[in-house]
Coordinates of C-alpha atoms in Angstrom, one line a residue:
Chain A
M155 CA -0.3 0.0 0.1
G156 CA 2.3 2.7 1.2
N157 CA 4.7 1.5 -1.7
K158 CA 1.4 2.2 -4.7
E159 CA 0.9 5.6 -2.8
K160 CA 4.7 6.7 -3.4
G161 CA 4.8 5.4 -6.6
K162 CA 1.3 7.5 -7.1
Q163 CA 3.0 11.0 -5.2
S164 CA 5.7 10.8 -7.7
R165 CA 3.9 9.8 -11.0
R166 CA 1.5 13.0 -10.2
K167 CA 4.9 15.1 -9.1
F168 CA 5.9 14.8 -12.4
L169 CA 3.1 15.8 -14.3
Q170 CA 3.2 18.7 -12.2
N171 CA 7.1 18.9 -12.6
I172 CA 6.0 19.1 -16.7
G173 CA 3.5 21.3 -16.6
V174 CA 5.5 24.0 -15.5
A175 CA 8.2 22.8 -17.5
G176 CA 6.1 23.3 -20.8
V177 CA 4.4 26.2 -19.4
G178 CA 8.4 27.7 -19.3
A179 CA 9.3 26.5 -22.4
I180 CA 6.7 28.4 -24.6
S181 CA 6.6 31.1 -22.3
A182 CA 10.4 32.3 -22.2
P183 CA 10.4 32.6 -25.9
A184 CA 7.6 34.2 -26.3
I185 CA 9.1 36.7 -23.4
L186 CA 12.4 36.8 -25.3
F187 CA 10.8 37.5 -29.0
T188 CA 8.5 40.4 -27.4
A189 CA 11.9 42.0 -25.7
C190 CA 13.6 41.7 -29.3
S191 CA 10.4 42.4 -31.7
S192 CA 9.9 46.1 -29.7
S193 CA 12.3 47.6 -31.9
S194 CA 10.2 49.1 -35.6
D195 CA 12.1 48.0 -38.6
K196 CA 11.2 52.0 -39.8
K197 CA 14.3 54.1 -39.9
T198 CA 14.6 57.8 -40.4
K199 CA 18.4 59.8 -41.2
V200 CA 18.2 62.8 -40.2
L201 CA 20.7 65.4 -39.8
T202 CA 22.6 66.3 -36.4
P203 CA 23.7 70.0 -35.4
D204 CA 27.3 69.2 -35.9
N205 CA 26.5 67.8 -39.5
K206 CA 26.5 64.0 -38.8
L207 CA 24.6 61.7 -40.9
I208 CA 22.4 59.8 -37.8
E209 CA 18.8 56.9 -38.3
I210 CA 16.5 57.3 -35.6
D211 CA 13.3 54.9 -34.9
S212 CA 10.6 56.4 -36.4
E213 CA 8.1 55.1 -34.4
N214 CA 9.6 55.9 -31.1
G215 CA 12.1 59.1 -32.2
L216 CA 15.0 56.7 -30.1
A217 CA 18.5 57.4 -31.6
I218 CA 20.6 55.0 -32.9
D219 CA 23.9 54.8 -31.7
T220 CA 25.5 54.2 -35.6
T221 CA 28.8 53.0 -33.7
D222 CA 27.3 51.0 -31.9
K223 CA 28.6 47.1 -32.1
S224 CA 24.9 45.3 -31.9
Y225 CA 24.1 48.1 -34.7
L226 CA 27.1 47.6 -36.9
N227 CA 26.6 43.6 -37.1
K228 CA 23.1 43.7 -37.4
I229 CA 23.2 45.6 -40.5
G230 CA 26.6 44.6 -41.7
R231 CA 25.2 41.0 -41.7
E232 CA 21.7 42.3 -43.7
G233 CA 22.7 43.5 -46.2
I234 CA 21.4 46.9 -47.9
P235 CA 17.5 45.2 -49.4
G236 CA 16.6 45.4 -53.8
K237 CA 20.9 46.0 -54.2
K238 CA 22.9 43.9 -56.5
F239 CA 26.3 45.0 -56.2
V240 CA 29.1 44.6 -59.2
M241 CA 32.1 45.8 -60.4
V242 CA 33.1 46.0 -64.0
I243 CA 37.0 46.5 -64.8
D244 CA 38.1 47.9 -68.2
L245 CA 41.9 45.9 -68.3
G246 CA 42.3 48.7 -71.5
K247 CA 42.7 51.6 -69.5
C248 CA 44.5 50.2 -66.2
R249 CA 48.4 51.6 -66.1
N250 CA 50.0 50.2 -62.5
E251 CA 49.6 53.3 -61.2
R252 CA 48.4 51.1 -57.8
K253 CA 46.7 54.2 -56.4
C254 CA 43.4 51.5 -55.4
M255 CA 45.4 49.3 -53.5
K256 CA 47.5 52.1 -51.8
A257 CA 43.7 53.8 -50.9
C258 CA 42.2 49.8 -50.4
Q259 CA 45.1 48.6 -47.7
S260 CA 45.3 52.3 -46.0
E261 CA 41.5 52.5 -44.9
H262 CA 41.0 48.5 -44.1
Q263 CA 44.4 48.4 -42.1
L264 CA 46.6 46.5 -44.5
K265 CA 50.1 46.2 -44.2
P266 CA 51.7 46.8 -47.9
E267 CA 52.2 42.7 -48.4
Q268 CA 48.5 42.6 -47.7
H269 CA 46.6 42.4 -50.7
H270 CA 42.3 42.6 -50.4
L271 CA 43.0 44.3 -54.0
N272 CA 46.2 43.7 -56.5
V273 CA 47.2 44.4 -59.6
L274 CA 48.9 41.9 -61.2
E275 CA 51.2 41.6 -64.4
M276 CA 49.7 39.4 -67.0
E277 CA 50.8 38.6 -70.6
N278 CA 49.5 37.2 -73.5
P279 CA 50.5 34.2 -74.5
S280 CA 49.7 34.6 -78.3
S281 CA 51.4 38.2 -78.2
G282 CA 53.4 38.9 -76.1
Q283 CA 51.8 41.6 -75.1
T284 CA 51.5 42.5 -70.9
Y285 CA 49.0 44.1 -69.9
F286 CA 47.5 44.7 -65.7
M287 CA 45.0 43.4 -64.6
P288 CA 43.3 44.4 -61.0
K289 CA 42.2 41.4 -59.7
L290 CA 39.9 41.6 -56.0
C291 CA 37.6 39.1 -54.5
Q292 CA 34.7 37.9 -57.1
H293 CA 31.7 38.3 -54.8
C294 CA 30.6 34.4 -55.8
D295 CA 26.9 34.2 -56.2
N296 CA 28.2 30.7 -56.1
P297 CA 30.9 31.2 -53.1
P298 CA 32.8 28.5 -52.2
C299 CA 33.9 30.0 -48.7
V300 CA 31.7 30.5 -47.8
T301 CA 30.2 27.2 -48.5
V302 CA 33.5 25.6 -46.1
C303 CA 33.0 27.7 -43.2
P304 CA 32.8 25.8 -40.5
V305 CA 31.3 29.0 -38.1
D306 CA 29.4 30.9 -40.6
A307 CA 31.7 33.8 -40.2
T308 CA 31.8 34.3 -43.8
F309 CA 28.6 34.9 -45.1
K310 CA 26.7 36.2 -48.2
R311 CA 24.4 39.2 -48.1
Q312 CA 21.3 39.7 -50.3
D313 CA 22.9 42.2 -51.6
G314 CA 25.4 39.6 -53.5
I315 CA 28.4 41.1 -51.3
V316 CA 30.5 38.4 -49.0
L317 CA 32.2 39.4 -46.2
V318 CA 34.0 37.6 -42.9
D319 CA 33.4 39.0 -39.2
N320 CA 36.3 38.4 -37.5
E321 CA 35.0 38.3 -34.0
R322 CA 33.5 34.5 -35.2
C323 CA 36.5 33.3 -37.6
I324 CA 38.7 30.6 -35.6
G325 CA 40.9 30.8 -38.3
C326 CA 40.9 27.6 -40.1
R327 CA 41.8 29.1 -43.4
F328 CA 40.0 27.0 -45.1
C329 CA 37.9 29.8 -47.2
I330 CA 41.7 30.0 -48.2
A331 CA 42.1 26.9 -49.9
A332 CA 38.6 27.4 -51.2
C333 CA 39.3 29.9 -53.5
P334 CA 39.9 29.9 -56.8
Y335 CA 41.2 33.1 -57.0
S336 CA 43.2 33.3 -54.2
A337 CA 41.3 36.7 -53.2
R338 CA 41.9 36.1 -49.6
T339 CA 44.6 37.7 -46.8
F340 CA 45.5 35.6 -43.9
N341 CA 46.6 38.1 -40.8
W342 CA 49.7 35.9 -39.7
T343 CA 51.0 39.0 -37.8
E344 CA 49.7 41.6 -35.7
P345 CA 47.8 43.7 -38.2
R346 CA 49.4 47.7 -39.1
D347 CA 49.2 50.4 -36.3
S348 CA 46.3 47.6 -34.1
E349 CA 48.2 50.2 -30.9
E350 CA 46.1 52.8 -32.6
Y351 CA 42.7 51.5 -33.6
K352 CA 42.4 48.8 -30.8
D353 CA 39.3 51.3 -29.0
I354 CA 37.5 51.5 -32.3
T355 CA 34.1 49.4 -32.7
Y356 CA 34.7 46.9 -34.8
N357 CA 32.5 47.3 -38.5
M358 CA 32.2 43.9 -39.7
E359 CA 31.5 45.9 -43.7
L360 CA 34.8 47.8 -43.4
N361 CA 36.6 44.3 -41.7
V362 CA 38.7 47.0 -39.0
P363 CA 39.9 47.3 -37.2
Q364 CA 41.7 44.4 -38.2
K365 CA 42.7 41.0 -35.4
K366 CA 45.8 38.4 -35.2
G367 CA 44.9 34.8 -36.1
T368 CA 41.4 35.8 -38.8
V369 CA 41.2 35.7 -42.3
T370 CA 40.6 38.8 -43.7
K371 CA 39.8 40.1 -47.9
C372 CA 37.5 42.8 -49.9
A373 CA 34.5 43.9 -48.6
F374 CA 33.2 45.8 -51.9
S375 CA 33.5 48.3 -49.5
A376 CA 30.4 47.7 -48.1
D377 CA 30.5 50.5 -44.9
R378 CA 30.9 53.4 -48.2
I379 CA 28.4 52.5 -51.0
R380 CA 26.1 52.6 -47.5
E381 CA 26.8 56.4 -48.0
G382 CA 26.0 56.1 -51.2
K383 CA 29.6 56.6 -52.5
L384 CA 31.8 54.9 -54.9
P385 CA 34.3 51.7 -53.2
Y386 CA 38.4 53.3 -51.6
C387 CA 39.2 51.3 -54.8
N388 CA 37.3 52.9 -57.7
S389 CA 37.9 56.4 -56.1
A390 CA 41.2 56.4 -56.0
C391 CA 41.9 55.3 -60.0
P392 CA 43.5 57.9 -61.8
N393 CA 42.8 56.7 -65.1
G394 CA 38.9 55.2 -65.4
V395 CA 39.1 51.4 -65.2
Y396 CA 36.2 51.2 -62.1
Y397 CA 32.8 50.7 -63.5
F398 CA 30.4 50.2 -59.7
G399 CA 26.7 49.5 -58.9
D400 CA 23.8 48.1 -59.0
A401 CA 23.1 45.6 -61.3
N402 CA 19.2 45.9 -60.8
E403 CA 19.2 50.0 -62.0
D404 CA 21.6 48.1 -64.8
L405 CA 23.0 51.3 -64.5
V406 CA 27.2 51.1 -63.0
T407 CA 29.4 54.6 -62.3
N408 CA 32.6 55.2 -63.2
G409 CA 34.7 56.4 -60.5
T410 CA 37.1 58.3 -62.5
T411 CA 34.8 60.5 -64.6
K412 CA 31.8 59.9 -62.5
E413 CA 29.9 59.1 -66.0
T414 CA 27.3 56.2 -65.6
V415 CA 26.8 54.0 -67.8
R416 CA 24.0 51.2 -68.7
L417 CA 26.2 47.7 -67.5
S418 CA 24.2 45.6 -69.9
K419 CA 24.8 47.5 -73.2
L420 CA 28.8 47.5 -71.6
L421 CA 29.5 44.4 -70.7
K422 CA 27.7 43.5 -74.5
Q423 CA 29.7 46.1 -76.4
N424 CA 33.0 45.9 -75.0
S425 CA 32.5 41.3 -75.0
A426 CA 33.1 41.4 -70.7
Y427 CA 34.0 38.0 -69.1
T428 CA 34.5 37.0 -65.5
L429 CA 37.2 34.9 -64.5
M430 CA 36.8 30.8 -64.3
P431 CA 33.9 30.9 -65.8
E432 CA 34.0 27.2 -65.9
L433 CA 34.1 27.2 -62.1
G434 CA 30.0 27.7 -61.9
T435 CA 30.9 30.0 -59.4
Q436 CA 29.3 33.3 -61.3
P437 CA 31.8 35.8 -60.5
S438 CA 30.2 39.8 -59.5
V439 CA 33.4 41.4 -61.2
Y440 CA 33.1 41.6 -65.0
Y441 CA 36.2 42.4 -67.1
L442 CA 36.6 43.8 -69.8
P443 CA 39.5 42.8 -72.2
A444 CA 42.4 44.7 -72.6
R445 CA 43.0 45.9 -76.2
E446 CA 45.7 45.3 -78.6
N447 CA 48.4 48.3 -78.5
S448 CA 46.2 49.9 -76.3
Chain B
M221 CA 67.7 50.6 -88.0
N222 CA 65.0 49.4 -86.0
K223 CA 66.8 51.3 -82.7
K224 CA 67.4 54.4 -84.5
F225 CA 62.9 54.4 -85.2
Y226 CA 62.4 53.6 -81.7
I227 CA 64.3 57.2 -80.9
L228 CA 62.9 59.2 -83.7
F229 CA 59.0 57.8 -82.1
T230 CA 60.0 58.6 -79.0
L231 CA 61.2 62.2 -79.4
V232 CA 58.0 62.8 -82.3
C233 CA 55.4 61.4 -79.4
L234 CA 57.4 63.6 -76.5
S235 CA 57.2 66.6 -78.6
F236 CA 53.8 66.3 -79.2
S237 CA 53.2 65.7 -75.3
L238 CA 55.0 69.3 -74.9
I239 CA 53.0 70.5 -77.6
A240 CA 49.5 69.6 -75.3
Q241 CA 51.1 70.8 -72.8
E242 CA 51.3 74.2 -73.6
S243 CA 48.4 75.0 -75.4
W244 CA 45.0 74.1 -73.8
E245 CA 42.8 77.0 -76.2
V246 CA 39.9 78.2 -74.3
I247 CA 37.6 80.1 -76.8
A248 CA 37.5 84.0 -75.9
E249 CA 33.5 84.0 -74.5
E250 CA 34.6 80.9 -72.4
N251 CA 37.7 82.3 -70.9
D252 CA 35.8 85.4 -69.9
N253 CA 32.8 83.4 -68.4
L254 CA 32.6 84.9 -64.9
S255 CA 30.3 83.5 -61.5
I256 CA 26.9 85.3 -61.0
I257 CA 27.4 83.9 -57.7
M258 CA 29.6 85.2 -55.2
F259 CA 32.7 83.3 -53.9
D260 CA 31.8 82.1 -50.5
E261 CA 32.9 79.5 -47.5
E262 CA 29.8 77.3 -48.3
L263 CA 30.3 76.7 -51.8
E264 CA 34.5 76.1 -51.3
L265 CA 32.9 73.4 -48.9
S266 CA 30.7 72.4 -51.4
G267 CA 33.9 72.8 -54.5
Q268 CA 35.7 70.7 -51.5
I269 CA 33.3 68.1 -51.0
I270 CA 33.2 67.5 -55.3
Y271 CA 37.0 68.1 -55.4
D272 CA 38.0 64.8 -53.1
N273 CA 35.6 62.7 -54.9
S274 CA 36.3 63.6 -58.5
C275 CA 39.5 65.3 -58.7
K276 CA 42.0 64.4 -55.5
S277 CA 43.2 60.7 -57.8
C278 CA 45.0 63.0 -60.0
H279 CA 45.5 66.2 -58.9
G280 CA 46.4 65.3 -55.3
N281 CA 46.0 67.0 -52.0
P282 CA 46.2 70.7 -53.1
E283 CA 49.5 72.6 -52.1
K284 CA 51.5 68.9 -51.6
A285 CA 52.7 68.8 -55.2
D286 CA 51.3 65.5 -55.0
F287 CA 49.6 64.5 -58.2
S288 CA 50.3 61.4 -60.0
K289 CA 53.1 60.7 -62.6
M290 CA 50.9 61.3 -66.0
L291 CA 52.5 63.0 -69.1
P292 CA 51.1 65.9 -69.2
E293 CA 51.1 66.7 -65.7
P294 CA 47.8 67.1 -64.0
G295 CA 49.0 69.9 -61.9
D296 CA 48.7 71.1 -58.1
I297 CA 45.5 73.6 -58.2
A298 CA 47.5 75.3 -56.2
S299 CA 49.9 76.3 -58.3
E300 CA 50.5 79.2 -60.1
S301 CA 50.0 77.7 -63.7
F302 CA 46.4 77.4 -62.0
Q303 CA 45.6 80.2 -60.4
N304 CA 46.6 82.6 -63.5
Q305 CA 44.2 81.3 -65.4
T306 CA 40.5 82.9 -65.5
D307 CA 37.7 81.8 -63.8
G308 CA 36.3 80.7 -67.5
S309 CA 39.0 79.0 -68.4
L310 CA 38.5 76.6 -65.5
H311 CA 35.4 76.5 -65.7
Y312 CA 35.6 75.2 -69.3
K313 CA 38.3 72.7 -68.7
I314 CA 36.7 71.0 -66.1
R315 CA 33.6 70.6 -68.0
I316 CA 34.9 69.9 -71.8
G317 CA 38.4 67.6 -70.4
R318 CA 40.8 67.0 -72.4
G319 CA 43.1 63.8 -73.1
A320 CA 43.4 61.8 -69.8
M321 CA 41.7 64.7 -67.9
P322 CA 37.6 63.7 -68.1
K323 CA 34.7 65.3 -69.3
F324 CA 32.6 66.4 -66.1
E325 CA 30.2 68.5 -68.0
D326 CA 27.6 65.4 -67.8
A327 CA 28.5 64.2 -64.3
L328 CA 28.9 68.2 -63.1
D329 CA 26.5 70.8 -63.1
S330 CA 27.6 74.2 -64.3
E331 CA 26.9 75.6 -60.9
E332 CA 29.3 72.6 -58.9
V333 CA 31.9 73.2 -61.4
W334 CA 31.5 76.6 -60.1
N335 CA 31.7 75.5 -56.4
L336 CA 35.0 73.2 -58.0
V337 CA 36.8 77.1 -59.0
A338 CA 35.7 78.8 -55.6
Y339 CA 37.3 75.6 -54.3
I340 CA 40.4 76.2 -57.0
R341 CA 40.2 80.0 -55.8
S342 CA 40.3 79.5 -52.5
F343 CA 44.4 78.8 -52.6
N344 CA 44.9 82.1 -53.7
K345 CA 45.2 85.1 -51.6
N346 CA 45.5 87.8 -53.7
Y347 CA 42.4 86.5 -55.8
I348 CA 40.1 89.2 -56.7
Q349 CA 36.7 87.9 -57.7
K350 CA 35.1 89.8 -61.2
K351 CA 31.9 90.0 -61.1
P352 CA 29.9 90.2 -64.8
N353 CA 28.0 93.2 -65.6
L354 CA 24.7 91.8 -65.6
E355 CA 23.5 95.9 -66.4
G356 CA 20.7 94.8 -69.0
I357 CA 20.8 91.8 -69.5
V358 CA 18.0 89.8 -68.3
I359 CA 18.0 86.2 -66.4
P360 CA 15.2 84.2 -68.0
K361 CA 12.7 82.3 -65.2
F362 CA 11.1 79.0 -65.7
S363 CA 9.6 76.0 -64.4
L364 CA 10.0 72.6 -65.8
A365 CA 7.2 70.0 -65.8
L366 CA 7.4 66.6 -67.0
S367 CA 5.1 64.2 -68.2
F368 CA 5.8 60.3 -70.1
D369 CA 4.2 59.7 -73.5
E370 CA 3.7 55.8 -73.3
N371 CA 2.7 55.3 -77.1
I372 CA 5.7 57.0 -78.1
D373 CA 8.3 55.6 -75.0
K374 CA 9.4 59.6 -74.2
L375 CA 10.0 61.8 -71.8
V376 CA 8.1 65.5 -72.3
V377 CA 9.5 68.0 -70.9
K378 CA 8.1 71.2 -70.6
T379 CA 9.0 74.8 -70.0
I380 CA 7.1 77.5 -68.4
G381 CA 8.2 81.0 -68.4
D382 CA 8.1 83.7 -65.9
D383 CA 4.4 84.9 -67.7
N384 CA 3.3 81.6 -68.3
N385 CA 4.7 81.4 -71.6
P386 CA 6.5 78.6 -73.5
M387 CA 10.3 78.7 -73.7
S388 CA 12.0 78.0 -76.6
E389 CA 15.7 77.2 -76.9
V390 CA 16.5 76.2 -73.3
E391 CA 19.0 74.0 -73.3
L392 CA 18.2 70.9 -71.3
K393 CA 19.6 68.2 -70.0
A394 CA 17.4 65.0 -68.6
Y395 CA 18.9 62.3 -66.3
I396 CA 17.7 58.1 -64.7
K397 CA 18.9 58.6 -60.8
G398 CA 21.7 55.9 -60.0
S399 CA 23.2 54.8 -56.5
F400 CA 25.9 56.3 -57.5
G401 CA 25.6 58.2 -59.9
N402 CA 22.7 59.9 -62.5
Y403 CA 22.7 57.8 -66.1
L404 CA 22.2 61.0 -69.4
L405 CA 18.8 60.3 -71.0
G406 CA 19.7 63.2 -73.1
K407 CA 20.9 66.5 -74.1
T408 CA 18.4 68.7 -76.1
L409 CA 16.7 72.3 -77.4
T410 CA 13.2 73.2 -76.5
N411 CA 11.5 73.8 -79.6
E412 CA 8.7 76.8 -80.0
M413 CA 6.0 75.3 -78.3
G414 CA 8.6 75.3 -75.3
I415 CA 8.9 71.5 -75.6
G416 CA 12.1 68.9 -75.4
Y417 CA 11.4 65.4 -75.1
F418 CA 13.9 62.7 -74.7
N419 CA 13.6 58.7 -75.4
V420 CA 13.5 56.5 -72.1
D421 CA 14.5 52.7 -73.0
A422 CA 11.7 50.7 -72.1
K423 CA 14.3 47.3 -71.2
M424 CA 15.1 49.9 -68.8
P425 CA 14.3 48.2 -65.3
G426 CA 12.0 50.2 -62.9
D427 CA 10.7 49.7 -59.5
A428 CA 8.4 47.9 -58.2
E429 CA 5.8 50.5 -59.5
G430 CA 7.7 50.2 -63.0
K431 CA 8.6 53.8 -61.4
L432 CA 12.4 55.7 -62.5
E433 CA 13.4 59.3 -61.0
V434 CA 14.2 61.1 -63.4
I435 CA 16.2 64.5 -63.3
V436 CA 15.8 67.6 -64.9
K437 CA 18.1 70.1 -65.6
A438 CA 17.4 73.5 -67.6
R439 CA 19.6 76.7 -68.7
K440 CA 18.9 79.5 -70.8
G441 CA 21.6 82.7 -70.2
Y442 CA 21.9 83.2 -66.8
G443 CA 18.8 81.0 -65.6
S444 CA 18.3 77.8 -64.1
A445 CA 15.9 75.1 -63.6
K446 CA 16.0 72.3 -62.0
T447 CA 13.2 69.4 -60.9
M448 CA 13.5 65.5 -59.3
Q449 CA 10.6 63.2 -60.2
K450 CA 9.7 59.3 -59.7
M451 CA 7.4 58.7 -62.6
I452 CA 6.0 55.6 -64.0
M453 CA 8.1 54.9 -66.9
V454 CA 9.0 51.1 -67.4
Q455 CA 7.6 47.7 -66.5
P456 CA 6.9 46.9 -62.9
S457 CA 9.8 45.1 -61.7
T458 CA 10.7 42.6 -58.8
F459 CA 14.3 42.0 -57.5
E460 CA 15.3 38.2 -55.8
S461 CA 16.9 38.6 -53.2
A462 CA 21.5 37.1 -53.6
I463 CA 20.7 35.0 -50.9
K464 CA 16.8 33.7 -51.8
G465 CA 16.4 29.6 -52.1
R466 CA 18.4 26.7 -50.5
H467 CA 22.2 26.4 -50.9
L468 CA 25.6 23.9 -49.9
W469 CA 26.7 28.0 -48.6
S470 CA 23.3 28.7 -46.9
T471 CA 23.2 29.3 -42.9
A472 CA 22.2 26.1 -41.5
K473 CA 18.8 27.6 -41.7
Q474 CA 18.7 28.1 -45.4
A475 CA 20.4 24.1 -45.9
P476 CA 19.1 22.4 -48.6
I477 CA 17.1 19.9 -48.0
W478 CA 18.4 16.5 -48.9
L479 CA 22.4 17.5 -46.4
K480 CA 19.8 18.3 -43.4
V481 CA 18.0 14.7 -44.1
T482 CA 21.5 12.9 -44.9
F483 CA 23.0 15.3 -42.1
F484 CA 20.2 14.2 -39.6
F485 CA 19.8 10.6 -40.4
T486 CA 23.8 9.9 -40.3
I487 CA 23.5 11.5 -36.8
I488 CA 21.3 9.7 -35.7
S489 CA 21.5 6.0 -36.8
I490 CA 25.9 6.4 -35.3
W491 CA 23.7 7.1 -32.1
L492 CA 21.1 4.3 -32.3
M493 CA 24.1 2.2 -33.2
I494 CA 26.1 3.7 -29.4
L495 CA 23.4 2.9 -27.6
Y496 CA 22.3 -0.1 -29.7
V497 CA 25.9 -1.9 -28.5
V498 CA 25.7 0.1 -24.8
F499 CA 22.5 -2.1 -23.5
G500 CA 23.6 -4.5 -25.3
L501 CA 26.8 -4.9 -22.9
K502 CA 24.6 -3.9 -20.5
K503 CA 22.4 -6.4 -20.8
L504 CA 25.2 -8.8 -20.9
K505 CA 26.3 -8.2 -17.3
K506 CA 23.1 -8.7 -16.0
Y507 CA 23.3 -12.5 -17.5
S508 CA 27.2 -13.6 -16.2

């Protein structure tokens, strides 16, 4: 009898406990969800008295600190809706001035031997003529680097840009091995001027401050694009090599002359090509071939 | 023979480049052109922004002479060779361009070019701005009305003067606003009805409603007008996110179904196998 009662009691207790656990399991995520979704997604841009552009929440009028880390992480992951960024590189115009590389390295806190963008000297095997080819991350639509990342540190955004989150990166360098364009580089040592950069909030779109033991790569200057400006390399080029724009608009703008042209026309009229199309990576960077004797 | 030819060729090239460097003729009318607005700090600041975006890559930092090594030399804007030129000459050269110097006429407004001139002049302490003689000159005032004719795929711009009459011979430029720059649809003069037409490519992608943002700039003499408007001109288009769908490179949430099935199947079967072995071992112990 006593034994039976004991068993009953424990079953009742067990059922009670299940009930409590169930209610907890349902309500906890609900509370979390409401807490997370309390800030609305509608943002308005306003100008502060000291001429700084900030975003405020439209509904409750709260200012968003654009240097806030969680905010930077959020926008860095999400990207810009409705856009698909592309770059066109006119090889016929490149004179190896290397200003694009310098601008890139100074903005991304890179050492001279580290390249997000490198200008290579190429040779036409039949004529022996040489030409210069700026090579950067191709921001593939089918990115092999993202496939192999075990920790979701490198990812693709809705606007087509492939970025690296160096706070998630564990430095395994699988992505470096997977990239057919050798577009990625590794911080083997302390990054350049790391002392100066140490107090800056990490901005995923700029990938600064760089961190030792993590991978870094071209970000299509995602931070500049957000402001409606052309990438650093494009603006620095004196020869009009780079075009940058939105494929959804079918418009690209030249970094030097600021001339805007139709993307489809530019690609068709100049028989544009992409690097290693046979791999099926579908790059977002197009090259216009170097003309003979140009 | 070959060597001689090369030397001769280089000499010819050099002489050409020297000639090119020395003479950049500016039409007298353009040379005497003056800004009707006085240069002030505000204009200089907006000029500086344009300079940093569009000019700095070749002309370098002003007063530092760190311009690009090109032939002919781009030169430093603070140098005498720049400052000795008239305002009109600078304005003309920025607009028209030559050789490696791009033509900025279509990328920048006339006012924006004047802002650049104001910025260039800010490096010259001895500069005194010349004012144009506006006596007897009427500055035309007019407004613009935009519409789109679907039947002929043309943007129709009508210029209406102060007296509500159409104004003819107004220089019009129409642009489509892009993310990083404005795409030039064309340039034209208004006819006697005060109307100018621009062809619009029906294949151009618009937004979800088929709207494009049009910018029209008009100029006649010293008078100018500018208008911006979003208009339905092309077929509506929808844009897909670049990460839509299931891909091998997607996040775990968007991973392909076959991958998820294989993954969970493998994990579950391995666990089942382990459990089977563990329970088997336990049973073994009981019997012994």
